[in-house]
CSV table of N, CA and C in Angstrom, one decimal:
chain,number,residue,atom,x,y,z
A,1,UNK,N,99.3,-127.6,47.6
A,1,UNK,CA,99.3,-127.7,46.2
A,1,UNK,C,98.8,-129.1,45.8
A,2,UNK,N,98.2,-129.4,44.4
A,2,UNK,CA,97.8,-130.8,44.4
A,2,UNK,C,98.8,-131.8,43.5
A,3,UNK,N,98.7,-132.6,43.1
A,3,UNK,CA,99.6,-133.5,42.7
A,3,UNK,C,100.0,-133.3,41.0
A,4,UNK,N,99.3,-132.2,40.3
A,4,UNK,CA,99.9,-132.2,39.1
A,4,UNK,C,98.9,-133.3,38.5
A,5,UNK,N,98.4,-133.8,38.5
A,5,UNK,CA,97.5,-135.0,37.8
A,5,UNK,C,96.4,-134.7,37.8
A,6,UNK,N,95.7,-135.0,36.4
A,6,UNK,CA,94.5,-134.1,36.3
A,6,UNK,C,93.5,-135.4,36.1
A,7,UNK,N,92.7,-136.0,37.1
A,7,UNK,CA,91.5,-136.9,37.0
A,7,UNK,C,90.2,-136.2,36.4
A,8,UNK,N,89.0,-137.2,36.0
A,8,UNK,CA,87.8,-136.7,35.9
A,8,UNK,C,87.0,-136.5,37.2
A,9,UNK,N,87.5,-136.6,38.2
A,9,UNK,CA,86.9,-136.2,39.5
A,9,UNK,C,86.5,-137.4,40.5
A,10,UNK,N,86.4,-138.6,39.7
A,10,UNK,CA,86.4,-139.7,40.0
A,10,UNK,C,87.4,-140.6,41.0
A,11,UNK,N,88.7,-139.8,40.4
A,11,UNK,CA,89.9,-140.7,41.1
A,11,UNK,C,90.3,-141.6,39.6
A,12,UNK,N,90.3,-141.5,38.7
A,12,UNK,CA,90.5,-141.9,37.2
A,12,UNK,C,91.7,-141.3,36.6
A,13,UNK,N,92.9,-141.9,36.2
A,13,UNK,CA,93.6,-140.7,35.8
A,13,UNK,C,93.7,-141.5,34.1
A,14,UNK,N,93.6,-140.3,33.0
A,14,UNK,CA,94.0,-140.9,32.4
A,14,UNK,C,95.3,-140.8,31.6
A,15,UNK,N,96.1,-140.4,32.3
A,15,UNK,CA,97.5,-139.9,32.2
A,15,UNK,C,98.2,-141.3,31.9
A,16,UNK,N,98.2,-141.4,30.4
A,16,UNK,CA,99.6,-142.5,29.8
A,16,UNK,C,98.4,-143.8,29.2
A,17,UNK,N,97.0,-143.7,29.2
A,17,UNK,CA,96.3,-144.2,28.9
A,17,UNK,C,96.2,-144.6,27.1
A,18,UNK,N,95.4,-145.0,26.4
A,18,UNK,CA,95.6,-145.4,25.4
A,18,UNK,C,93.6,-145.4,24.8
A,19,UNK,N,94.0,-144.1,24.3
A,19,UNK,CA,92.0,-143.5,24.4
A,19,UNK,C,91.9,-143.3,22.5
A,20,UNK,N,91.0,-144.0,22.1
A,20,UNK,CA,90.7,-144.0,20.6
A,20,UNK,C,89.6,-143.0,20.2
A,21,UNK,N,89.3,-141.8,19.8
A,21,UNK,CA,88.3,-141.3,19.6
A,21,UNK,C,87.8,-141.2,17.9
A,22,UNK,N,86.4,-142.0,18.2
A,22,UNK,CA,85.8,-142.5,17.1
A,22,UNK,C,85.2,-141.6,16.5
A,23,UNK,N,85.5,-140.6,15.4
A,23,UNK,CA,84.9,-139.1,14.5
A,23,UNK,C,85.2,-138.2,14.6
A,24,UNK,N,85.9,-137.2,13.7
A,24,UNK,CA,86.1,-135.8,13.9
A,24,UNK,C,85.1,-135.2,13.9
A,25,UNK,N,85.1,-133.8,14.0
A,25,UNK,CA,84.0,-133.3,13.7
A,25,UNK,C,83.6,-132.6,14.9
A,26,UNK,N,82.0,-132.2,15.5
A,26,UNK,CA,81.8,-131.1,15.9
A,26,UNK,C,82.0,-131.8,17.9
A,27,UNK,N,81.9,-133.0,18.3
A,27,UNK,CA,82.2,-133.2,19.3
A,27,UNK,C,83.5,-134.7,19.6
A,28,UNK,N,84.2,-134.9,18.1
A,28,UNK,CA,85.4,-135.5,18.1
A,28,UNK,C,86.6,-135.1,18.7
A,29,UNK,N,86.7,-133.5,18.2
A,29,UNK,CA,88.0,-132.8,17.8
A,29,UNK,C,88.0,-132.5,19.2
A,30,UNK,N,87.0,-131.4,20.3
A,30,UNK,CA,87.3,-131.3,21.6
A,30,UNK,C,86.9,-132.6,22.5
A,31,UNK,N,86.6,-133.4,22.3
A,31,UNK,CA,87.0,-135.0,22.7
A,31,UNK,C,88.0,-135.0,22.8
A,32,UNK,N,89.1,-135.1,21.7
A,32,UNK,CA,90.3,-135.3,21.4
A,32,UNK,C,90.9,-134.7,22.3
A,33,UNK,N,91.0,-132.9,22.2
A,33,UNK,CA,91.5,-132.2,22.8
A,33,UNK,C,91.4,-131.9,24.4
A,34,UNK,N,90.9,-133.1,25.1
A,34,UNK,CA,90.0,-132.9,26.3
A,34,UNK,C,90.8,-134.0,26.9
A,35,UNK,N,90.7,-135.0,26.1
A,35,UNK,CA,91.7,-136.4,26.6
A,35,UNK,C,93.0,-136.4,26.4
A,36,UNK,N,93.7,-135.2,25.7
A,36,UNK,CA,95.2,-135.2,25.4
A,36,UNK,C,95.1,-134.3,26.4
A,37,UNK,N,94.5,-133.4,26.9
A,37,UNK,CA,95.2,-132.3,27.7
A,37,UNK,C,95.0,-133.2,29.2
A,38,UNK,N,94.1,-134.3,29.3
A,38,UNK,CA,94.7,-135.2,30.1
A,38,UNK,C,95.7,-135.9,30.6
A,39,UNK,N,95.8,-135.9,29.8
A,39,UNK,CA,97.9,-136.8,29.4
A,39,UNK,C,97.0,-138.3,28.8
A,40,UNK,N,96.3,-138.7,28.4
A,40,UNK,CA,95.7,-139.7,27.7
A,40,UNK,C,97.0,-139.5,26.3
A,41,UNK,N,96.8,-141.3,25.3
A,41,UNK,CA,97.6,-141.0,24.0
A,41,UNK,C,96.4,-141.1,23.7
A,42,UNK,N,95.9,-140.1,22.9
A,42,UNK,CA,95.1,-140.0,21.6
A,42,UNK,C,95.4,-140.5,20.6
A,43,UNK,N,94.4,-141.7,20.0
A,43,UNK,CA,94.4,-141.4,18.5
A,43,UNK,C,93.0,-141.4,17.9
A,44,UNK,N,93.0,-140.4,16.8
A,44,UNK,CA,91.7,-140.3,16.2
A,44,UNK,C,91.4,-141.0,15.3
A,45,UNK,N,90.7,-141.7,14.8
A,45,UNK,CA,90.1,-142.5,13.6
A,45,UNK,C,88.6,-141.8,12.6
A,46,UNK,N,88.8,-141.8,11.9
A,46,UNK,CA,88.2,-141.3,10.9
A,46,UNK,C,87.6,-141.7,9.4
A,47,UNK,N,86.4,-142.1,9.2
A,47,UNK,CA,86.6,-142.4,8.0
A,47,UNK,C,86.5,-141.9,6.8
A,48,UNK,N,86.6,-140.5,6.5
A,48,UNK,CA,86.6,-139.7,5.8
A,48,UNK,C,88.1,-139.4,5.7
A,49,UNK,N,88.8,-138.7,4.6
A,49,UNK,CA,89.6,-138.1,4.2
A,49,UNK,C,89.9,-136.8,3.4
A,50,UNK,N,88.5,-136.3,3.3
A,50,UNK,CA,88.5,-135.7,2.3
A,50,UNK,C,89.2,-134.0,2.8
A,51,UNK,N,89.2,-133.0,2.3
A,51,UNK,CA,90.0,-131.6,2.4
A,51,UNK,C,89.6,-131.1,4.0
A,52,UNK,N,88.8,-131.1,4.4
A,52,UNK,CA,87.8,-130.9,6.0
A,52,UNK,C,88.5,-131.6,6.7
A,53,UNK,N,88.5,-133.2,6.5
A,53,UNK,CA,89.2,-133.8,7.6
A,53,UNK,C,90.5,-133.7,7.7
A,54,UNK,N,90.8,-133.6,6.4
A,54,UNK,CA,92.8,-133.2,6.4
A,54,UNK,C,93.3,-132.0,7.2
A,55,UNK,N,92.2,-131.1,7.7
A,55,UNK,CA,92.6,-129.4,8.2
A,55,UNK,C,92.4,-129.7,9.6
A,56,UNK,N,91.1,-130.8,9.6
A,56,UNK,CA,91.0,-131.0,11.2
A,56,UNK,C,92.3,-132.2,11.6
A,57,UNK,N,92.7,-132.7,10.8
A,57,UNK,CA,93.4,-133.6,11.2
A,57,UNK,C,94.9,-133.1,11.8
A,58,UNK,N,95.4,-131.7,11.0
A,58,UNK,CA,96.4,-131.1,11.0
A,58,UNK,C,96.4,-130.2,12.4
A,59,UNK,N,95.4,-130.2,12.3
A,59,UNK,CA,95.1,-129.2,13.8
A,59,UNK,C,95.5,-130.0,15.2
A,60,UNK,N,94.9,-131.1,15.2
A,60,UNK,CA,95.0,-132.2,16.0
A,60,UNK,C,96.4,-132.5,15.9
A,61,UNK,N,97.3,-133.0,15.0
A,61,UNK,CA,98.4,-133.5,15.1
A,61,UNK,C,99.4,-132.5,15.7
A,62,UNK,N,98.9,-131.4,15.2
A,62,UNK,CA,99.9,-130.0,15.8
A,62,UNK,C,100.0,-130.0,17.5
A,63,UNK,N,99.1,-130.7,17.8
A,63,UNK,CA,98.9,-130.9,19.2
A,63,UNK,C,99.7,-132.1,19.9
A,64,UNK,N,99.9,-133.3,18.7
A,64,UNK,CA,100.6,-134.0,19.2
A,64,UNK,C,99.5,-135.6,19.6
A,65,UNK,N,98.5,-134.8,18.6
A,65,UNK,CA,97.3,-136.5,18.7
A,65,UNK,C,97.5,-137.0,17.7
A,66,UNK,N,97.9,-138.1,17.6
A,66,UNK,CA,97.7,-139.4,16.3
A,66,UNK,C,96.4,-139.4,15.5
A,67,UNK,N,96.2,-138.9,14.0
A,67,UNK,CA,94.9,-139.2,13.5
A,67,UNK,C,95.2,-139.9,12.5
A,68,UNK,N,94.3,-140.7,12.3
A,68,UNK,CA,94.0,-141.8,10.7
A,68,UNK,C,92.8,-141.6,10.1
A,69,UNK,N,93.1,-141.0,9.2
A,69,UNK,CA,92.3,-140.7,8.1
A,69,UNK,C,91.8,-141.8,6.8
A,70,UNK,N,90.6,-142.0,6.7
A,70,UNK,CA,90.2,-143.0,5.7
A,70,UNK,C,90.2,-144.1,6.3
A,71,UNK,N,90.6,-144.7,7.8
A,71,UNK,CA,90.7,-145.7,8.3
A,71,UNK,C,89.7,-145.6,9.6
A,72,UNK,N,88.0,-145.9,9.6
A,72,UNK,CA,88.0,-145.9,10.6
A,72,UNK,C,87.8,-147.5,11.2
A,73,UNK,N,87.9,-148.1,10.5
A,73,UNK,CA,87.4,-149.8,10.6
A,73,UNK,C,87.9,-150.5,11.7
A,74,UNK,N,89.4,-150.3,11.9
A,74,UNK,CA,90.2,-151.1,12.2
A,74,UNK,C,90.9,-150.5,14.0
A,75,UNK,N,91.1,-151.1,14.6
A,75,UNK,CA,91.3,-150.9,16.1
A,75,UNK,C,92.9,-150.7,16.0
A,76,UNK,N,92.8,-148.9,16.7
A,76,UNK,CA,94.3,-149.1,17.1
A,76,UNK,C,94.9,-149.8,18.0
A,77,UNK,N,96.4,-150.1,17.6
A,77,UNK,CA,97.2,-151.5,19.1
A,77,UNK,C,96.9,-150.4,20.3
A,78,UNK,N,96.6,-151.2,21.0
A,78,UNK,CA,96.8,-150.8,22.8
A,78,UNK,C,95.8,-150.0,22.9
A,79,UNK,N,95.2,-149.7,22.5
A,79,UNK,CA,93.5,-148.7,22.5
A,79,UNK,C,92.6,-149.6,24.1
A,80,UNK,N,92.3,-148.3,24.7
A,80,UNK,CA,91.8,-149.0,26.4
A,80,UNK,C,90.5,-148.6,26.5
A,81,UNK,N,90.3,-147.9,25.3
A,81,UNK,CA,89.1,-147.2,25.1
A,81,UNK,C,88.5,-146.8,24.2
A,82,UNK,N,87.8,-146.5,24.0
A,82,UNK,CA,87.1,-146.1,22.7
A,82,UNK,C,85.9,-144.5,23.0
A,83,UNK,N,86.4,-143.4,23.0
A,83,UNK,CA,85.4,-142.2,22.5
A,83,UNK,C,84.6,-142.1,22.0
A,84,UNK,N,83.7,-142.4,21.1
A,84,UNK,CA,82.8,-142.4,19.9
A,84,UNK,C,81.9,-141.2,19.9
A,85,UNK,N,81.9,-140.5,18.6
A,85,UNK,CA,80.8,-139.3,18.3
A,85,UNK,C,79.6,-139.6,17.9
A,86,UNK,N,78.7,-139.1,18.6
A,86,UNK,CA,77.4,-139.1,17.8
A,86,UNK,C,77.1,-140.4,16.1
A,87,UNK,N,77.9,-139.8,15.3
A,87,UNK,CA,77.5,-140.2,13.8
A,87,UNK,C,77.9,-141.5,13.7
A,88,UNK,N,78.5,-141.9,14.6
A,88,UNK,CA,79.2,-143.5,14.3
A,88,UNK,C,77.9,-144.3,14.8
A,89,UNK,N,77.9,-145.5,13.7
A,89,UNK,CA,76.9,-146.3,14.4
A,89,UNK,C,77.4,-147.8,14.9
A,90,UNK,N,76.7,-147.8,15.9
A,90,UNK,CA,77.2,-149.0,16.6
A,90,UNK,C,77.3,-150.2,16.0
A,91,UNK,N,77.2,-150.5,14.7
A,91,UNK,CA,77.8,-151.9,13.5
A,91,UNK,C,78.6,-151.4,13.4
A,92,UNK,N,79.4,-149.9,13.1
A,92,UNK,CA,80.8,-150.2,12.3
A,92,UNK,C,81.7,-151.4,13.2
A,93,UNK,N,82.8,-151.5,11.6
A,93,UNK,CA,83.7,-152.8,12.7
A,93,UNK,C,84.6,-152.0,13.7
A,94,UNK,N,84.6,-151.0,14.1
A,94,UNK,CA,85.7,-150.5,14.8
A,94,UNK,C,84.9,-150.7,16.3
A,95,UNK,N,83.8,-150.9,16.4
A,95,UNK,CA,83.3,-151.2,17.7
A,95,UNK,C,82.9,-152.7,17.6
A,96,UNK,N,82.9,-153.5,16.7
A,96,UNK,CA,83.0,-154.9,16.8
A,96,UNK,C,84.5,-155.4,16.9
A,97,UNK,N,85.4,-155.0,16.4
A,97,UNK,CA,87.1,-155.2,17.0
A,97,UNK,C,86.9,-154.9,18.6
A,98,UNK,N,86.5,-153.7,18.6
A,98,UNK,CA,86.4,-153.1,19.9
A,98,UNK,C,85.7,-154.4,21.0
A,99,UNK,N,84.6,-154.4,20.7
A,99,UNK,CA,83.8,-155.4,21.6
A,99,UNK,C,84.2,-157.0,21.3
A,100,UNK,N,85.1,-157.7,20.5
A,100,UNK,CA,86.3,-159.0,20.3
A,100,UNK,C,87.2,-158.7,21.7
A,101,UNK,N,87.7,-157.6,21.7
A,101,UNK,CA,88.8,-157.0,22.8
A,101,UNK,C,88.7,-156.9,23.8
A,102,UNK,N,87.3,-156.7,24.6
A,102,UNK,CA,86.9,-156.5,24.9
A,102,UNK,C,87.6,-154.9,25.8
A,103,UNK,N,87.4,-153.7,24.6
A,103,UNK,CA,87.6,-152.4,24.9
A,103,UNK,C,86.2,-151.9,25.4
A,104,UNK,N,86.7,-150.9,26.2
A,104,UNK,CA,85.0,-150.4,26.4
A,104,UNK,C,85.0,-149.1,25.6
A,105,UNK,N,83.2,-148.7,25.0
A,105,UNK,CA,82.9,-147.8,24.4
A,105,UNK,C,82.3,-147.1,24.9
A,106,UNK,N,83.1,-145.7,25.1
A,106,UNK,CA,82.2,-144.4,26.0
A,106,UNK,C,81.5,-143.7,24.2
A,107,UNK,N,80.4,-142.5,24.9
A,107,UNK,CA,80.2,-141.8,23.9
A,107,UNK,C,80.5,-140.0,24.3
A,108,UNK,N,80.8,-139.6,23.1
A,108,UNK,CA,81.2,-138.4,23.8
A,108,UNK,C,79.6,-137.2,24.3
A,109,UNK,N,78.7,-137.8,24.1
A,109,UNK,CA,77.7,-137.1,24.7
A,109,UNK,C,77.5,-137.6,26.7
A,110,UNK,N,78.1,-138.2,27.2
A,110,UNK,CA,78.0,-138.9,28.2
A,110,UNK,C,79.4,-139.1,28.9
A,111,UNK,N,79.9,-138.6,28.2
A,111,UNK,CA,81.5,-138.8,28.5
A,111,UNK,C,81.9,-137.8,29.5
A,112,UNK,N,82.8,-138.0,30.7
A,112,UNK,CA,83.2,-139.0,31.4
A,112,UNK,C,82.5,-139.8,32.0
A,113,UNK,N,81.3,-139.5,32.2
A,113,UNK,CA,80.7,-140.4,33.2
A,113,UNK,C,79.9,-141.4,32.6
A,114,UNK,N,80.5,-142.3,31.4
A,114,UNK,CA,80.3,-143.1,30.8
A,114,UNK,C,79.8,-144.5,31.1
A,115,UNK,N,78.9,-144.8,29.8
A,115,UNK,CA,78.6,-146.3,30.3
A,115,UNK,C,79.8,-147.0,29.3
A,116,UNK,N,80.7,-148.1,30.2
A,116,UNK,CA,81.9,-149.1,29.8
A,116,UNK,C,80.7,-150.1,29.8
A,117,UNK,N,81.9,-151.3,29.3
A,117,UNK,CA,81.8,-152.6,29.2
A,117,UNK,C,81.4,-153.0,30.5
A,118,UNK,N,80.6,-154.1,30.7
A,118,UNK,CA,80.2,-154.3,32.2
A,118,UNK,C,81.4,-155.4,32.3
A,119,UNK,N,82.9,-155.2,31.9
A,119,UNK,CA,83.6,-156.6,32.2
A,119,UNK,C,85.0,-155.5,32.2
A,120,UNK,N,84.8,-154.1,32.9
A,120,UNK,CA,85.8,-152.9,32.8
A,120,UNK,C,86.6,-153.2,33.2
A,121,UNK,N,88.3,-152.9,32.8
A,121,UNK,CA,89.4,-153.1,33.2
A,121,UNK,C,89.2,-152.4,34.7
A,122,UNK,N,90.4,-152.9,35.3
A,122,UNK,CA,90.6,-152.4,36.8
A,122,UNK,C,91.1,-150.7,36.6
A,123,UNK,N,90.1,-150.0,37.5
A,123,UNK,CA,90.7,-148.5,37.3
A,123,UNK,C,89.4,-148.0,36.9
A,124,UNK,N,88.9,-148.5,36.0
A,124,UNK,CA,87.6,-147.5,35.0
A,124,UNK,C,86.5,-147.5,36.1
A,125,UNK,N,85.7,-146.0,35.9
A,125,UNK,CA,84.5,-146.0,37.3
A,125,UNK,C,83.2,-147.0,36.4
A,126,UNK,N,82.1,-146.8,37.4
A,126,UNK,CA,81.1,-147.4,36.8
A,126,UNK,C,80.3,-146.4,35.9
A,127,UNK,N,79.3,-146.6,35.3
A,127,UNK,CA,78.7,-146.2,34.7
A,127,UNK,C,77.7,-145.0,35.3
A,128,UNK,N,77.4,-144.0,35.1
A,128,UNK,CA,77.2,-142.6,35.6
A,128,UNK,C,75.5,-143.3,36.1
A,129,UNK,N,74.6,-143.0,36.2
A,129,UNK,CA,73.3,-143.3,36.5
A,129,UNK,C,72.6,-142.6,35.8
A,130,UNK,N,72.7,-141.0,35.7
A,130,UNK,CA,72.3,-140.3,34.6
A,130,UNK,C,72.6,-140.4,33.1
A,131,UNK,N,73.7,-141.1,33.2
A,131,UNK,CA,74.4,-140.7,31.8
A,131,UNK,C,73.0,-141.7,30.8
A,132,UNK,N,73.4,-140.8,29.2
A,132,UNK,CA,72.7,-141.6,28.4
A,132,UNK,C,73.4,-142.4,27.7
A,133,UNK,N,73.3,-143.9,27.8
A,133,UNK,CA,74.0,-145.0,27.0
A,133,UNK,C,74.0,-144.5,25.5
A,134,UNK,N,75.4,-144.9,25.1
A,134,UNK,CA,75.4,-145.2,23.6
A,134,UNK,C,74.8,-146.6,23.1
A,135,UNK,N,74.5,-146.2,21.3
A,135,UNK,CA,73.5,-147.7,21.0
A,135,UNK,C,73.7,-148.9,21.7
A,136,UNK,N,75.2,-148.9,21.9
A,136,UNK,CA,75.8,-150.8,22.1
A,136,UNK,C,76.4,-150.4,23.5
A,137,UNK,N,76.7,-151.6,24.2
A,137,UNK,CA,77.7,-151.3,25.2
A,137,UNK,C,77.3,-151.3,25.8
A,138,UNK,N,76.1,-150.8,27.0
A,138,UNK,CA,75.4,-150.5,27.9
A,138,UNK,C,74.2,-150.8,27.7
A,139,UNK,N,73.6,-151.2,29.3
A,139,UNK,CA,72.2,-150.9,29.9
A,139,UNK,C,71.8,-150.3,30.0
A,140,UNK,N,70.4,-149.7,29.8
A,140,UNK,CA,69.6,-148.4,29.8
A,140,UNK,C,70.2,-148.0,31.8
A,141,UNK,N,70.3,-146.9,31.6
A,141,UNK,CA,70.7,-146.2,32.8
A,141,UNK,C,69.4,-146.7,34.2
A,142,UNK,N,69.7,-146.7,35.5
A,142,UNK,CA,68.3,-146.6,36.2
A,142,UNK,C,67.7,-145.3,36.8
């Protein structure tokens, strides 16, 4: 039997982690749901609030993930990471807090095998070789 702990394959666990996912929406929400069913703490950031995000947001909390709605500016405490979707662009301040912090920013099209900060906390793998970098954060892949 194996140990009950669910890694990305890497040897990564993110069980009790502290993972920020940057957009709801069509690759936020199973982001979300991908890193909680990891044992990661999710919280979602958002900057919308309108009737859409309130349903997706409800969904998500039912699960037991933290969402903020109308706030996506501002960096949650203890955040070890950052998920980002597609539509976010690499000026909002939530990835300039992010990169003060020095948090690393995966994207969820490249996610897990993410390009981080090249100054990664102890634990985080390196960046995939295939993966496609998001705008900021990373080196073009080789």
């Amino acid at each position: 039997m194996g140990s009950g702990k669910v890694t990305d394959g890497q040897g990564l666990s993110f069980a009790g982690k502290h993972v920020t996912v940057a957009g709801l929406g069509v690759s936020g929400i199973p982001a979300a749901k991908v890193l909680h069913g990891l044992g990661a703490l999710v919280t979602v950031v958002n900057d919308g609030a309108d009737e859409r995000s309130r349903a997706q947001a409800a969904e998500l909390e039912a699960l037991g993930i933290t969402v903020r709605l109308g706030d996506g500016a501002t960096l949650p405490d203890g955040t070890e990471l950052i998920v980002t979707t597609p539509g976010w662009q690499p000026g909002k301040p939530l990835f300039t807090a992010a990169r003060e912090a020095g948090v690393p920013v995966w994207g969820t099209w490249s996610w897990p095998g993410a390009c981080a900060a090249p100054e990664r906390p102890p634990g985080w793998p390196s960046p995939a070789p295939t993966a496609r970098p998001p705008p900021s954060r990373c080196s073009p892949p080789s």
